XYZ file of C-alpha atoms in Angstrom:
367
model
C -0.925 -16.737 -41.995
C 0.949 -13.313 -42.226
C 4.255 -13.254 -44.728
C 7.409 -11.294 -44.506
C 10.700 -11.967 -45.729
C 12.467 -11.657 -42.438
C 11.597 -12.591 -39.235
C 13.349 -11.823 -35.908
C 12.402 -13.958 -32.998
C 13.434 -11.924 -30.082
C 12.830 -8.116 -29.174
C 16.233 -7.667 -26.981
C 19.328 -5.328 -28.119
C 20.604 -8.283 -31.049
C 17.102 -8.558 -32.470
C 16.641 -4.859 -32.512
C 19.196 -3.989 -33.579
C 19.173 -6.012 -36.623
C 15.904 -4.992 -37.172
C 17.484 -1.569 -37.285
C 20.084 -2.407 -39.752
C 17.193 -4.224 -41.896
C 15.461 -0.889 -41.761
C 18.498 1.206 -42.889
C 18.639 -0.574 -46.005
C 14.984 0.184 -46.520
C 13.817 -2.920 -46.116
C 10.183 -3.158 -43.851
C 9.384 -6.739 -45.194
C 10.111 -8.285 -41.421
C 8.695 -8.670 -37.802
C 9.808 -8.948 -34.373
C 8.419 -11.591 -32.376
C 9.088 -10.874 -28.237
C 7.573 -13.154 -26.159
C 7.851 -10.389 -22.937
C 4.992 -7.957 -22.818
C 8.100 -5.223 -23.223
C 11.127 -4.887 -24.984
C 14.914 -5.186 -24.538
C 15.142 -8.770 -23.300
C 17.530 -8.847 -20.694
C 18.231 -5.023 -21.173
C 16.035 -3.384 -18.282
C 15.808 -0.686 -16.068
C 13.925 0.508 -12.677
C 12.640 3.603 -12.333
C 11.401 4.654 -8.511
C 7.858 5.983 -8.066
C 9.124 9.780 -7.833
C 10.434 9.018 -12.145
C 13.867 8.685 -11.654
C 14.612 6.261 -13.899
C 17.770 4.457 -15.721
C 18.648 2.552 -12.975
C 19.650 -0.651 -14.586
C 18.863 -4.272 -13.388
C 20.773 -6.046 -16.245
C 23.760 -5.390 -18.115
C 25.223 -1.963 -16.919
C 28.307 -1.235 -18.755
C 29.983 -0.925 -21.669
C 34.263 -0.076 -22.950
C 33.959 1.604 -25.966
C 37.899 1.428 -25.912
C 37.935 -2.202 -27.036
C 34.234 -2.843 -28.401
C 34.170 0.296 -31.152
C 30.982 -1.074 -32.844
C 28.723 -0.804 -30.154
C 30.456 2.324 -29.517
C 29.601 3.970 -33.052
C 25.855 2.815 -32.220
C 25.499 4.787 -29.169
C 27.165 7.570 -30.884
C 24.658 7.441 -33.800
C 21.765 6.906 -32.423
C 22.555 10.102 -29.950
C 22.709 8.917 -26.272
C 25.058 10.259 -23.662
C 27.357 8.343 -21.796
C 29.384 8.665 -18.585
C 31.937 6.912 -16.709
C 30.971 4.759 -13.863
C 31.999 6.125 -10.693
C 34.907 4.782 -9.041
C 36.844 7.668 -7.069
C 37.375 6.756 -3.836
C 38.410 4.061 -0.935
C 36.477 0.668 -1.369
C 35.088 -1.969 1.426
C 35.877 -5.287 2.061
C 34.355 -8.186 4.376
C 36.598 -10.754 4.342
C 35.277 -12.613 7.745
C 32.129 -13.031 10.041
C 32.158 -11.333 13.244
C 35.131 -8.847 12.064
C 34.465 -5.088 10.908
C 34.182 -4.423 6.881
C 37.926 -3.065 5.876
C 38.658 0.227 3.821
C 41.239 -0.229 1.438
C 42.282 1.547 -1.732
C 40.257 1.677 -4.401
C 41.246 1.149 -8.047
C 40.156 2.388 -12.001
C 39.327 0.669 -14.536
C 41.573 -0.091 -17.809
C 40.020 0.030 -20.233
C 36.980 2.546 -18.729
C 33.953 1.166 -17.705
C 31.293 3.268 -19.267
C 27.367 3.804 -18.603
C 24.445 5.324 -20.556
C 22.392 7.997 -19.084
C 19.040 6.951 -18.708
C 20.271 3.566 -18.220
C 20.914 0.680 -20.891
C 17.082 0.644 -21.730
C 17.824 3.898 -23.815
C 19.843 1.966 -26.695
C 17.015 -0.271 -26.605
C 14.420 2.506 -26.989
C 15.971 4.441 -29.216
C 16.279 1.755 -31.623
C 12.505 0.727 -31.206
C 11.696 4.583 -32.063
C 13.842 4.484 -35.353
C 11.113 1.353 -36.455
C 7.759 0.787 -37.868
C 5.712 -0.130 -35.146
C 3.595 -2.469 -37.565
C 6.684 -4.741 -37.638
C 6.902 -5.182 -33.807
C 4.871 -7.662 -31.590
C 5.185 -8.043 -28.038
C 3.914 -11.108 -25.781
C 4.176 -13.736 -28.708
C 6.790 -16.744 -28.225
C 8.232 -18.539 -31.063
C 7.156 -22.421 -30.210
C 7.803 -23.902 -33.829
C 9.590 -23.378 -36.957
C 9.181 -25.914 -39.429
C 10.745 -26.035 -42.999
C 9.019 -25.868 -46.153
C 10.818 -26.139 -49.890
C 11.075 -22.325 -49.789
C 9.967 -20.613 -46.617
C 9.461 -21.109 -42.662
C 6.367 -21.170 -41.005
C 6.706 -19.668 -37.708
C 3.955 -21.033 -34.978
C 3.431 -18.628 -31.799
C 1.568 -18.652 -28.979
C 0.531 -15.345 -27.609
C 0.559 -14.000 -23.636
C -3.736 -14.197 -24.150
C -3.468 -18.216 -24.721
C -4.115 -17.618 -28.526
C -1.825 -18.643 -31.459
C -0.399 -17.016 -34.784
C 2.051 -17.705 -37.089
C 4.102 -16.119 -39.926
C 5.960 -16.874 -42.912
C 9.320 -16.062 -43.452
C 12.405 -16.730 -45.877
C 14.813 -16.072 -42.756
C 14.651 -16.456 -39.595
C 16.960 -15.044 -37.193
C 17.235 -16.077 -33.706
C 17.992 -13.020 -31.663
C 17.614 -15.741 -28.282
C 19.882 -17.702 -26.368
C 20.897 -20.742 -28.445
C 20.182 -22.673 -24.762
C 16.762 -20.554 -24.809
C 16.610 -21.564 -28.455
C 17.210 -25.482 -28.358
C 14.549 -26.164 -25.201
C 11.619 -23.309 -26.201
C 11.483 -24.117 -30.250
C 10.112 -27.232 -32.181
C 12.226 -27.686 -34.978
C 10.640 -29.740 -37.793
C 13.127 -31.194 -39.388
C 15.326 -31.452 -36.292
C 18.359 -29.672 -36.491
C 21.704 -31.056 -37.111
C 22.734 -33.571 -33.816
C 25.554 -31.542 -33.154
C 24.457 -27.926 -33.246
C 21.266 -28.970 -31.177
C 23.452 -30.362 -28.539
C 26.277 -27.395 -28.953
C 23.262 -24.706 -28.312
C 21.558 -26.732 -25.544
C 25.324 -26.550 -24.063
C 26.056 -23.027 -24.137
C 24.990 -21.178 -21.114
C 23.492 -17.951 -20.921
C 25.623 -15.509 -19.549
C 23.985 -13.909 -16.227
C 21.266 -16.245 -15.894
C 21.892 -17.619 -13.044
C 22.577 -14.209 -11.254
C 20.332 -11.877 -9.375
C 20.642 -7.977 -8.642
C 19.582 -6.255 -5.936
C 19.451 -2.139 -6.304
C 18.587 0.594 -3.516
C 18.205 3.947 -4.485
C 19.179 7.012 -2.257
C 18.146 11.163 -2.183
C 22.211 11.417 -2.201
C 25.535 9.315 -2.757
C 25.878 9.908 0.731
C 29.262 7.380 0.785
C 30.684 9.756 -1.226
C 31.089 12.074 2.058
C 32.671 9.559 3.173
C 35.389 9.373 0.664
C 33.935 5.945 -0.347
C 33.781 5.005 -4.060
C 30.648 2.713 -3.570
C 32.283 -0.429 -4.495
C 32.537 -3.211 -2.279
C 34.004 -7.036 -2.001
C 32.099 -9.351 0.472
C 33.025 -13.000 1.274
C 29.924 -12.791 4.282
C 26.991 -10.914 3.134
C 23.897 -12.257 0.434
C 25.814 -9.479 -2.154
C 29.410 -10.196 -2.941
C 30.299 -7.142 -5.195
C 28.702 -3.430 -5.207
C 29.217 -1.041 -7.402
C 27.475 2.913 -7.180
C 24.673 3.042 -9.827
C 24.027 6.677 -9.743
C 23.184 8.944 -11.888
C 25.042 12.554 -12.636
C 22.537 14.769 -11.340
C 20.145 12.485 -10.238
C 19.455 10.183 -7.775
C 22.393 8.026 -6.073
C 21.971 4.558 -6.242
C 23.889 1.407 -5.302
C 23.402 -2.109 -6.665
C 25.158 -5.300 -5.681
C 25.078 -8.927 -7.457
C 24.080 -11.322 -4.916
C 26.737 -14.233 -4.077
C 24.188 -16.719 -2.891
C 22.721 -19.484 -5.132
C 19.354 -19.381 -6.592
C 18.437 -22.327 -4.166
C 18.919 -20.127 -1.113
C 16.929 -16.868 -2.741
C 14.206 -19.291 -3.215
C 14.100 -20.371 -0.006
C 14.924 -17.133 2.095
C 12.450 -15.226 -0.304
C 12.763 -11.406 -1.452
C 11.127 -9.646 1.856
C 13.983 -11.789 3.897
C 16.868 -11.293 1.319
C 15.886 -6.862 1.226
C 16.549 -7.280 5.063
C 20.062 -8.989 4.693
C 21.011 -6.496 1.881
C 19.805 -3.436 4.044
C 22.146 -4.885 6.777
C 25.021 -5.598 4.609
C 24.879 -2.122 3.112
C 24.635 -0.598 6.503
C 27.571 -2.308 7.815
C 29.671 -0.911 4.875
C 28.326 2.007 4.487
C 26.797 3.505 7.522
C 23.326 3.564 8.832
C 21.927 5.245 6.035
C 22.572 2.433 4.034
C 19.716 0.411 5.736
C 17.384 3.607 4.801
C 17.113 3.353 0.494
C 13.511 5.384 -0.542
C 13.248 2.299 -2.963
C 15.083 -1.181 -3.546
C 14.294 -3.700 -6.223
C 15.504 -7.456 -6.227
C 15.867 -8.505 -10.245
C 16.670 -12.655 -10.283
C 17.034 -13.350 -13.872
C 17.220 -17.185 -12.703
C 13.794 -17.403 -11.722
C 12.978 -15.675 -15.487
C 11.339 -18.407 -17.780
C 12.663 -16.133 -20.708
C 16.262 -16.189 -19.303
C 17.036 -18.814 -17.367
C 16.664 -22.694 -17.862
C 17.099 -25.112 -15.029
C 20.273 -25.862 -16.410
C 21.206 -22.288 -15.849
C 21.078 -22.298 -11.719
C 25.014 -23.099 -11.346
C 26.793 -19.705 -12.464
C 29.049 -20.127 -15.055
C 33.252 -18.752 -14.123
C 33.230 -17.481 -17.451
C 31.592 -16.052 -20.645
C 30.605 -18.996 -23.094
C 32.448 -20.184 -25.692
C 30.893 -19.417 -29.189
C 28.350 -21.598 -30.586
C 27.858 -22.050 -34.540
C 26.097 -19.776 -35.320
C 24.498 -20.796 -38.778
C 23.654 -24.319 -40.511
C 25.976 -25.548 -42.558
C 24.384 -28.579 -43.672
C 20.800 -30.382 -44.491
C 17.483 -28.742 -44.351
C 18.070 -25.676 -42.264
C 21.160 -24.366 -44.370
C 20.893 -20.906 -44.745
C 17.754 -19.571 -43.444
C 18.467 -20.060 -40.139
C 20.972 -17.650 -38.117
C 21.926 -17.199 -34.112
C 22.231 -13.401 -33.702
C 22.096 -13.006 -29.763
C 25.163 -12.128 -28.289
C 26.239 -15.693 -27.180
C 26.641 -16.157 -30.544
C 29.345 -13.510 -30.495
C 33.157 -14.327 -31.981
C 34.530 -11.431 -29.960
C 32.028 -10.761 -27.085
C 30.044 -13.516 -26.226
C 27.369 -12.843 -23.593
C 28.247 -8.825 -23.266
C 26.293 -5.942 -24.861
C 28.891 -5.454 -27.576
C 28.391 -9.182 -28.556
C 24.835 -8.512 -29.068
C 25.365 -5.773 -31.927
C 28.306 -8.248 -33.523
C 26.584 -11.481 -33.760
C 23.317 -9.631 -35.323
C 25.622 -7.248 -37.206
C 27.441 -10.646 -38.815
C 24.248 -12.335 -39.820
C 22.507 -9.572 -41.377
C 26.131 -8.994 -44.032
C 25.255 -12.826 -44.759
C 22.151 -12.112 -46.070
C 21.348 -12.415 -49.914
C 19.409 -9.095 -50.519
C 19.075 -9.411 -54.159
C 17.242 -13.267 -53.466
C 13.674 -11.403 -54.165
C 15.098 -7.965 -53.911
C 14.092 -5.902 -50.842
């Protein structure tokens, strides 16, 4: 059994980011447990055959006017940003049978920003600014059980074997719904947080992408902004995913239930988007050098089967610590639905770890 003082289940932006912030107060003593063979969690990008990469199938965007913290992280850690294209006329399909309609197209207040190289590059540059020794990939938490005066963390690993750790603290950078139906807790938790975190959703789980990548932003000619509204096709909003001097992209979040991508499968559902992006858009749109369907619903590490009805809004905030019996403090929720502010977004992600790690008792055993 390995020991550390701290350890992070969860190798998405929360949990490496509070790895980070671990790390900047010199303390190594911790490990990252990701149960995906890669980083980021629901941070990821595609990158087309040819390398052009940063083309992102998860969260996209970021407003550094009203979420500063994550703001001052991309700043430190280096990365360029740019706006996300909007200039331009916008189309709508409002009925079957009837042309798509042009209308104006609007800005957004506060500015909807993007990373170049795609949201995978906060992720990677945090993993860079770690000790590799403290990271593992393809292990899954399945059991934390308490002791008088540490946790003992069981895993199971992607090659059917099993570990497991010891650990002071352990931080949950998951989904608390994630959390509540993939981890044995021994004691049980509290009643009422157990039921609370089994109740929270998981923001975009339910939701699929579908992205189709282009030599040139060829809508652009058109005086089109890239953005679209659709009450008839498989995709119900578009938005242009290119990249400044690179290559043009659009991506669209399909408006369909999971139930009917099942059933229609990807080949069928590429065709429909092709179409749909064609009628908008002009024949070229049927044409993309490379397309990519992400459904995070069908993604055992996202989604639950209680995540297949979309949730209208962002979840409210979970507790995010125990307060009472057993578990009381060693255990903390640092994902972003565990977010006061920005539950479910990016920003959320960097608050909710940022919160638990200023909880932490540092002189305990020192560092």
């Amino acid at each position: 059994m390995q020991e550390v003082e701290y350890a992070i289940a969860g190798g998405g932006l929360a949990g490496l980011y509070a790895a980070w912030l671990l790390e900047r107060r010199g303390i190594q003593n911790y490990v990252v447990l990701e149960a995906r063979a890669r980083l980021g969690g629901r941070i990821q990008s595609f990158a087309t055959p040819d390398g052009n990469a940063g083309f992102d199938l998860g969260p996209a965007w970021y407003w550094p006017e009203y979420q500063p913290q994550l703001a001052q992280l991309v700043s430190e850690l280096g990365l360029a940003s740019f706006a996300q294209h909007e200039q331009g006329e916008m189309m709508y399909e409002r009925f079957p049978g009837e042309a798509p309609m042009r209308t104006a197209g609007y800005a957004s207040s506060p500015q909807s920003m993007r990373l170049q190289g795609g949201m995978s590059a906060i992720t990677e540059a945090l993993r860079a600014n770690l000790n590799p020794a403290c990271i593992r990939t393809g292990v899954k938490v399945r059991r934390a059980s308490k002791h008088a005066d540490f946790i003992e963390i069981a895993c199971q690993d992607t090659d059917g074997s099993t570990s497991s750790w010891r650990a002071r603290h352990l931080l949950l950078a998951i989904p608390p719904r994630l959390v509540q139906e993939g981890i044995e807790f021994v004691p049980a938790l509290p009643a009422a947080v157990a039921r609370t975190w089994r109740d929270t959703a998981t923001w975009m789980a339910p939701h699929a992408k579908y992205l189709a990548v282009y030599d040139k932003p060829f809508w652009r000619e058109q005086g089109l902004s890239g953005e679209a509204r659709s009450a008839v096709g498989v995709l119900g909003e578009i938005h242009d995913a290119s990249m400044p001097g690179g290559a043009a992209a659009l991506f669209g979040f399909f408006r369909i239930p999971v139930q009917a991508r099942v059933r229609a499968g990807n080949d069928v559902l590429r065709d429909h988007c092709r179409a749909q992006l064609a009628r908008l858009f002009g024949q070229q749109g049927a044409a993309p050098r490379a397309d990519v369907i992400q459904d995070w619903a069908l993604d055992s590490l996202t989604a639950t089967s209680r995540d297949q009805i979309a949730e209208a809004q962002h979840p409210m905030t979970p507790p995010a610590v125990i307060v009472e019996g057993d578990w009381l403090g060693c255990l903390r929720g640092i994902a972003s639905e565990w977010s006061p502010q920005f539950p479910g977004y990016l920003a959320g992600a960097v608050e909710a770890a940022d919160r638990a790690i200023e909880t932490l008792n540092f002189s305990e055993r020192g560092k």
